[in-house]
Short mmCIF file of C-alpha atoms in Angstrom, two decimals:
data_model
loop_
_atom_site.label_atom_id
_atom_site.label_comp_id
_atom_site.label_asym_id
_atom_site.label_seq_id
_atom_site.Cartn_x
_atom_site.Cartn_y
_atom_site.Cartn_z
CA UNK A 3 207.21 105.98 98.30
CA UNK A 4 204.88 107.47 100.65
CA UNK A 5 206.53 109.29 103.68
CA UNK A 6 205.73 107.56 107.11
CA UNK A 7 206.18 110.42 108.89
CA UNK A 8 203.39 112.29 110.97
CA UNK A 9 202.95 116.29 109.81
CA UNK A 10 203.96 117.36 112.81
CA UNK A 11 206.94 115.51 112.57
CA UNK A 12 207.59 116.83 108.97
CA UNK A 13 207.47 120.22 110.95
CA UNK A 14 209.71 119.74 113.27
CA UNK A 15 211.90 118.16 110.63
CA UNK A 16 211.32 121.42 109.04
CA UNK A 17 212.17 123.30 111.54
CA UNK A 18 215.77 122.25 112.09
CA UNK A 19 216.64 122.84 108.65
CA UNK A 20 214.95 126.02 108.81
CA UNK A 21 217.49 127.04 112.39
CA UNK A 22 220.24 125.67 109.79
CA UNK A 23 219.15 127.91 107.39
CA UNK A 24 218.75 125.45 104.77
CA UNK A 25 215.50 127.45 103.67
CA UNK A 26 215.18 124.94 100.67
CA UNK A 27 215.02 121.96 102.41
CA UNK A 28 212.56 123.36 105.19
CA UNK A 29 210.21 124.10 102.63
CA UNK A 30 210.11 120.78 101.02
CA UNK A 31 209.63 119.25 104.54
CA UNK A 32 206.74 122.01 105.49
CA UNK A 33 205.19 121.25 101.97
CA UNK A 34 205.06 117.38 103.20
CA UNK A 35 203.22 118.47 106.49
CA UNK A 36 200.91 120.30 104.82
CA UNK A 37 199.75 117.47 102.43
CA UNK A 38 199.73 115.46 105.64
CA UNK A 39 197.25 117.82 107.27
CA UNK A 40 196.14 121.15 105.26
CA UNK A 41 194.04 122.31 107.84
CA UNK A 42 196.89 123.42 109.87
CA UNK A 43 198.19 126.83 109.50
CA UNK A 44 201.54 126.93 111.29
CA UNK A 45 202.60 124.50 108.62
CA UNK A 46 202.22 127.71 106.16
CA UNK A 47 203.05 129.86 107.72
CA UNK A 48 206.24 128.21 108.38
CA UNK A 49 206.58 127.85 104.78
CA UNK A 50 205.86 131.52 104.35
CA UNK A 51 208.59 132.51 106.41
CA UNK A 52 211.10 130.62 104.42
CA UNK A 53 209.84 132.23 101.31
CA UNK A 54 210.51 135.46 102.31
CA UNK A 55 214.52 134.36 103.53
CA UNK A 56 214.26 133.36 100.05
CA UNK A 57 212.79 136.68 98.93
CA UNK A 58 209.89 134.38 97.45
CA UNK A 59 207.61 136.93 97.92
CA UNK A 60 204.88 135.96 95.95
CA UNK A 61 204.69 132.52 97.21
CA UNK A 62 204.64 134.24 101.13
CA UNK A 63 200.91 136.42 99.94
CA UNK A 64 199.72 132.90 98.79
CA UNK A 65 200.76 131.07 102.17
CA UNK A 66 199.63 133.86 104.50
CA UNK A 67 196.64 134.30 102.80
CA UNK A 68 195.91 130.28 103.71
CA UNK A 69 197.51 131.31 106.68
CA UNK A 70 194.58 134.27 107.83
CA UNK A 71 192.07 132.41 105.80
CA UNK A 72 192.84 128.84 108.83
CA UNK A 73 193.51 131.41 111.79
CA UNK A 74 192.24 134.54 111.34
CA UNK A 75 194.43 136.05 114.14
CA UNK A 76 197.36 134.82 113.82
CA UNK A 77 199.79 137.81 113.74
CA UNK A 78 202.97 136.38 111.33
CA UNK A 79 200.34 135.55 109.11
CA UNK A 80 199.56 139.32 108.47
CA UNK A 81 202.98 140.49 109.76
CA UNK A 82 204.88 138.27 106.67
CA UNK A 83 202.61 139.41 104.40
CA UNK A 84 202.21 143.03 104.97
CA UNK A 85 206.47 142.65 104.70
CA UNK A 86 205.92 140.57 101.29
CA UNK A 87 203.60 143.07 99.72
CA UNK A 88 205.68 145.90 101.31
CA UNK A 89 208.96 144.29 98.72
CA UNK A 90 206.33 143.52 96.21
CA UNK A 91 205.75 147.60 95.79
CA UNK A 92 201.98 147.05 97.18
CA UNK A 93 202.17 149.45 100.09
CA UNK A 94 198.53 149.92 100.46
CA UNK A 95 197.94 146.27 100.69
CA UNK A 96 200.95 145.77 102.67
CA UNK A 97 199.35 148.60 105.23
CA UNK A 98 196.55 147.03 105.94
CA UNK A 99 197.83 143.89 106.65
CA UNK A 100 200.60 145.28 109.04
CA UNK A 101 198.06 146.96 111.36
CA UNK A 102 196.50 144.02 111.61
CA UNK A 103 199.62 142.43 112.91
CA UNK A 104 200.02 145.46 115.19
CA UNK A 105 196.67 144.96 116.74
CA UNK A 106 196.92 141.16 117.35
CA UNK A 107 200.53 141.32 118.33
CA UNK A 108 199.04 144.11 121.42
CA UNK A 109 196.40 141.55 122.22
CA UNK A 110 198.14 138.59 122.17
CA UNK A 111 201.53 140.37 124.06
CA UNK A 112 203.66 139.28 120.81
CA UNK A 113 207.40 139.63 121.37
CA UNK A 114 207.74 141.25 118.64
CA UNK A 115 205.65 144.02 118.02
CA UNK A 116 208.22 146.03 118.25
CA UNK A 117 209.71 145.10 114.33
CA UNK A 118 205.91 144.81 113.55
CA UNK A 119 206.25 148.51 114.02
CA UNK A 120 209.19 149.10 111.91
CA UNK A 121 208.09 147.70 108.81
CA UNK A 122 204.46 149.44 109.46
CA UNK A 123 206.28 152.28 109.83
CA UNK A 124 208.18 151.87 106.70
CA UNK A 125 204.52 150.94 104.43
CA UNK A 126 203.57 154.20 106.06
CA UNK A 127 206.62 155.90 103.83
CA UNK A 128 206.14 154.05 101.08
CA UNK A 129 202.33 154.64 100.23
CA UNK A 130 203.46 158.46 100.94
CA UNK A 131 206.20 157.94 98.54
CA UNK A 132 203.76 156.38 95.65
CA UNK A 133 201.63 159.39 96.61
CA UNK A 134 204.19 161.88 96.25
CA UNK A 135 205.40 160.62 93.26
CA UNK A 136 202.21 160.77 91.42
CA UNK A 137 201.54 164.10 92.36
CA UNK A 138 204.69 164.96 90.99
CA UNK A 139 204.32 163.32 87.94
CA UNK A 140 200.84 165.10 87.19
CA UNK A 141 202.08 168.39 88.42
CA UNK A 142 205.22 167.66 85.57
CA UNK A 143 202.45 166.93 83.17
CA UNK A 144 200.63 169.86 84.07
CA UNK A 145 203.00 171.98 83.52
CA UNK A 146 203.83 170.67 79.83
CA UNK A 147 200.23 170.97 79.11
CA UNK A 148 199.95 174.70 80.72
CA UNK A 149 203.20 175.77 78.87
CA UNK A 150 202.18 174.29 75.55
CA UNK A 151 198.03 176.29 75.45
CA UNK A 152 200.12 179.56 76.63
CA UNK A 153 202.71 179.52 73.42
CA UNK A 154 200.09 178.42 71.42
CA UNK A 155 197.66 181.52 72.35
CA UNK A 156 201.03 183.90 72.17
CA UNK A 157 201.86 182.06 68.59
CA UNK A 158 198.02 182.83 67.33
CA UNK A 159 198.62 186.51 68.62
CA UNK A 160 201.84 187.11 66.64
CA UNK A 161 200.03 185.57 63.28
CA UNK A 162 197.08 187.77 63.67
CA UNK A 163 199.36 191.30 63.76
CA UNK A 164 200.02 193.03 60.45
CA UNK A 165 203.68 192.45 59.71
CA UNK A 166 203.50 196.12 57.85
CA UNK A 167 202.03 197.82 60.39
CA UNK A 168 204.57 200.28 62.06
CA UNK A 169 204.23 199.51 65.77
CA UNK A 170 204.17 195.36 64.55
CA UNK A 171 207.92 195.06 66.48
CA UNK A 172 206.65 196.68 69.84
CA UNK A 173 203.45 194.58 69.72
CA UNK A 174 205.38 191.23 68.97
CA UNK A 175 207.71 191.98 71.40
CA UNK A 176 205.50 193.08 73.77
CA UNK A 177 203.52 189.80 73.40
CA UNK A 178 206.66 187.80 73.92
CA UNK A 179 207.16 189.91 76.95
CA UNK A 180 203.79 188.42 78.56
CA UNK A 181 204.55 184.93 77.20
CA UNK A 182 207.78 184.96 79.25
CA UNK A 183 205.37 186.53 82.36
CA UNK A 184 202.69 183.80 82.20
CA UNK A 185 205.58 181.21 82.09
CA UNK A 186 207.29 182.53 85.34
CA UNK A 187 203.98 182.69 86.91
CA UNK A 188 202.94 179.39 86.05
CA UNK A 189 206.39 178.20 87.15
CA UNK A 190 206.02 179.54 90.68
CA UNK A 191 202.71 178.13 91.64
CA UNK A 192 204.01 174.57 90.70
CA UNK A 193 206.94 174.81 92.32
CA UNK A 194 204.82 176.08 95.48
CA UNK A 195 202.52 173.50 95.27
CA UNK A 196 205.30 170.83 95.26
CA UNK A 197 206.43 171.53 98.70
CA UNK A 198 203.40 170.78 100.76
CA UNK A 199 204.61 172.74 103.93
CA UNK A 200 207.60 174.42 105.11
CA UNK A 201 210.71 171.61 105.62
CA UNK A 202 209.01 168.83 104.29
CA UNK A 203 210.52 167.51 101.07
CA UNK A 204 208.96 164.24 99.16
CA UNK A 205 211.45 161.11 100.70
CA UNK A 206 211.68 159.75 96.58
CA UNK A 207 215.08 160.90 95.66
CA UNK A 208 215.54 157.56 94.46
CA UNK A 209 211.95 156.85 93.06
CA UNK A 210 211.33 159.94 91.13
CA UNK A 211 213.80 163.01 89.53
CA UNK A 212 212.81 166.41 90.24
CA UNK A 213 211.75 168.45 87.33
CA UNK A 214 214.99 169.29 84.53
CA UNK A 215 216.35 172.25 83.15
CA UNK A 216 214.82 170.94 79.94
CA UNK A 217 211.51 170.55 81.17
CA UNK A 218 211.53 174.19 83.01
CA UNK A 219 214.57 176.30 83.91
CA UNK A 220 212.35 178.23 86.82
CA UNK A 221 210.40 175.12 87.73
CA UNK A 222 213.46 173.11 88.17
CA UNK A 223 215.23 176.03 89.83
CA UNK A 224 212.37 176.48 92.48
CA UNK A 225 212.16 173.23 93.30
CA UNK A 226 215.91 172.01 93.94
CA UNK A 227 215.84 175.00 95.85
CA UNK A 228 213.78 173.62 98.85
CA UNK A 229 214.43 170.02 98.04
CA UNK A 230 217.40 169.56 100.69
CA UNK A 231 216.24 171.76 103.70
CA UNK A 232 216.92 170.64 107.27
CA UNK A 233 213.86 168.90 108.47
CA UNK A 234 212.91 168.18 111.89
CA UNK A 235 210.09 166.96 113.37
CA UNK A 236 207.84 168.96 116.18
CA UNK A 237 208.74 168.05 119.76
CA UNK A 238 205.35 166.73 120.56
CA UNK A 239 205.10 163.78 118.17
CA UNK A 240 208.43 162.23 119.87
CA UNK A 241 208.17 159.36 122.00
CA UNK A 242 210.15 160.83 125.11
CA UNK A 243 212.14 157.50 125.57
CA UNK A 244 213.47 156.49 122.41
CA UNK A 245 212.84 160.12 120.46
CA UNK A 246 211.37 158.34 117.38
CA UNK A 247 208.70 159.25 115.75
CA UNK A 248 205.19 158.21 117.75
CA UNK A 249 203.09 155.25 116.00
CA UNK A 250 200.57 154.44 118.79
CA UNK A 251 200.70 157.25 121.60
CA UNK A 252 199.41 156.48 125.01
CA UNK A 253 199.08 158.75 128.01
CA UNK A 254 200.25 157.87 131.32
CA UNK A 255 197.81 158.22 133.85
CA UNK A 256 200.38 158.98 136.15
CA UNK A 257 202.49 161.69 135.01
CA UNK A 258 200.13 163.10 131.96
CA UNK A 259 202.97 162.24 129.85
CA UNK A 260 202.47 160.54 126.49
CA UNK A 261 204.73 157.62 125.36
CA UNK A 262 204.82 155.39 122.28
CA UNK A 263 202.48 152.09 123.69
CA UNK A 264 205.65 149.82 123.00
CA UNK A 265 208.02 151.68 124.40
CA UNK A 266 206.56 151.64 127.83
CA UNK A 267 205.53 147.97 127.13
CA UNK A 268 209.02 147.10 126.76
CA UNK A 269 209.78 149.31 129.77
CA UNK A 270 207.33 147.10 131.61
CA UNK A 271 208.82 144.20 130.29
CA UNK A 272 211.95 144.54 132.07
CA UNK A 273 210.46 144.74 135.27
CA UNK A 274 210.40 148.65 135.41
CA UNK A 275 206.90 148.97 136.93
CA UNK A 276 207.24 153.02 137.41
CA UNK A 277 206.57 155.40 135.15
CA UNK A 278 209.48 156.69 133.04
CA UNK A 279 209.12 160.49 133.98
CA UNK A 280 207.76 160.93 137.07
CA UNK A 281 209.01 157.59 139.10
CA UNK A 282 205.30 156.84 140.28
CA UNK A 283 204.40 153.15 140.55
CA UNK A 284 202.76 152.43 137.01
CA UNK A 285 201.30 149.32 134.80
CA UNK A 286 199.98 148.97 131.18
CA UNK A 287 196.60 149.24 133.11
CA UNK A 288 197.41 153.07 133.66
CA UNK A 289 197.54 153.51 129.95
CA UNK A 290 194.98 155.91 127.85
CA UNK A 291 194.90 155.50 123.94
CA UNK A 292 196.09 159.85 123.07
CA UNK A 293 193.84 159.61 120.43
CA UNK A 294 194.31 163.41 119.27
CA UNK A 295 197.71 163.30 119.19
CA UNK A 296 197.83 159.91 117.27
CA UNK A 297 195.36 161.85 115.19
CA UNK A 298 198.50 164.45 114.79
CA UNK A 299 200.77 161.77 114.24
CA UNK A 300 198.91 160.52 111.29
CA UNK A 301 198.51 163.48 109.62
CA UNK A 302 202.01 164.87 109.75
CA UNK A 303 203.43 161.73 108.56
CA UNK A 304 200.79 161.72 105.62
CA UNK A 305 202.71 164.92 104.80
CA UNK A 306 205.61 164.46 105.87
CA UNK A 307 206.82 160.52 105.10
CA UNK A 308 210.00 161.18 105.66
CA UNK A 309 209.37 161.94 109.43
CA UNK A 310 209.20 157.94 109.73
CA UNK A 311 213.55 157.50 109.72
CA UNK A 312 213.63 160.76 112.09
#
């Protein structure tokens, strides 16, 4: 029997199940809405957001996708999918989706851009993560490969010599001698170019294993070495509020100081209409994008994902 309900009232049917979180029965209730009136994209959106309490994720990219495809600027649409593809191991995709979000939610004075941020934050770590861990994997191969033409050119060395010559032991030792040499060498430059800069580790203990004692004594040696350092994060990327890494940087026109945008935005939203540091009267007006420094930002944290749970 066909329902004779309207969609919108399907949605707000919807919706209390959804504040009971009876995620199950919400959806069947937003899915009813939506075959009421498809051209709606709350209704999916609604529906998304119940997939991912359900950790439905693929079912969210198909509903937000409607979602940005009916309104292209409506932020959860990108925000709940950039999270879906974030737990779907699609960090790239998820980025792009999340800055999205970010710049809608700063247009449209979302109240919550500031857990838009987080999980930006977080793609940010990931794609460095899938980055890292690549480069680690070809550097592991590289080695193998490298190791395996160098005993090979030793073992062709030690055929060629005339086991009844008299010097054939100091030769054959001698050519171990520089096997061992070009091994330790080799070693060394990978396990240099594995740490891109001083204090800055790959973040994918649990993603990746470092190099073994099987694969390479040195190699595995070098690297362990420098894989636990104390990190920390220059001065001048901190937001001087909150001390967490900077996403967005802003000047403030009246003090010279730069801030994370949201921070002061939240600052503004509690009525503090001053600026932080120096006291002077202040609004979101007397903001300037610090372009270099968000410049900065980016590039250390390319390096450096872990900097994003500093």
């Amino acid at each position: 029997m066909a329902s004779t309900l309207t969609a919108d009232e399907h949605k707000l049917k919807g919706n209390e199940y959804f504040k009971a979180k009876e995620y199950e029965d919400a959806i069947q209730e937003y899915s009813k809405a939506i075959v009421k009136d498809p051209r709606v994209a709350v209704y999916y959106c609604n529906r998304a957001n119940c997939c991912l309490k359900l950790e439905q994720y693929s079912k969210v990219v198909t509903d937000c996708e409607r979602v940005v495809e009916l309104d292209p600027k409506n932020v959860k649409g990108y925000y709940f999918m950039g999270k879906a593809r974030l737990e779907l191991g699609q960090p790239y995709h998820a980025l792009s989706n999340l800055k999205r979000a970010y710049e809608l939610s700063l247009d449209q004075r979302s109240n919550f851009t500031k857990d838009i941020i987080t999980i930006l934050s977080e793609a940010k770590k990931q794609k460095w993560i899938e980055e890292e861990r690549q480069r680690i994997a070809s550097l592991s191969d590289t080695y193998k490969y490298m190791k395996d033409l160098i005993e090979q050119d030793m073992d062709r060395q030690i055929q060629a010599l005339d086991k009844d010559a008299r010097d054939y032991d100091e030769d054959r030792a001698f050519i171990l001698a520089d096997r061992e040499h070009r091994l330790q060498q080799l070693e060394t430059m990978l396990a240099r170019s594995s740490v891109p800069e001083e204090n800055a580790r790959p973040y994918i203990q649990h993603k990746t294993a470092p190099p073994t004692p099987q694969d390479s004594p040195q190699l595995a040696k070098n690297v362990s070495s420098v894989a636990y350092q104390p990190r920390e994060v220059p001065d001048y990327l901190l937001d001087k509020i909150t001390y967490e890494f900077m996403h967005d940087p802003v000047i403030s026109t009246k003090s010279g100081v730069t801030y994370e945008r949201n921070t002061l935005l939240e600052h503004f939203g509690h009525g503090r209409m001053f600026d932080p540091v120096s006291q002077a009267p202040m609004t979101e007006h007397d903001m300037l994008p610090n372009r270099a420094l968000k410049e900065a930002c980016e590039d250390y944290l390319s390096k450096n994902g872990w900097a994003v749970d500093y």
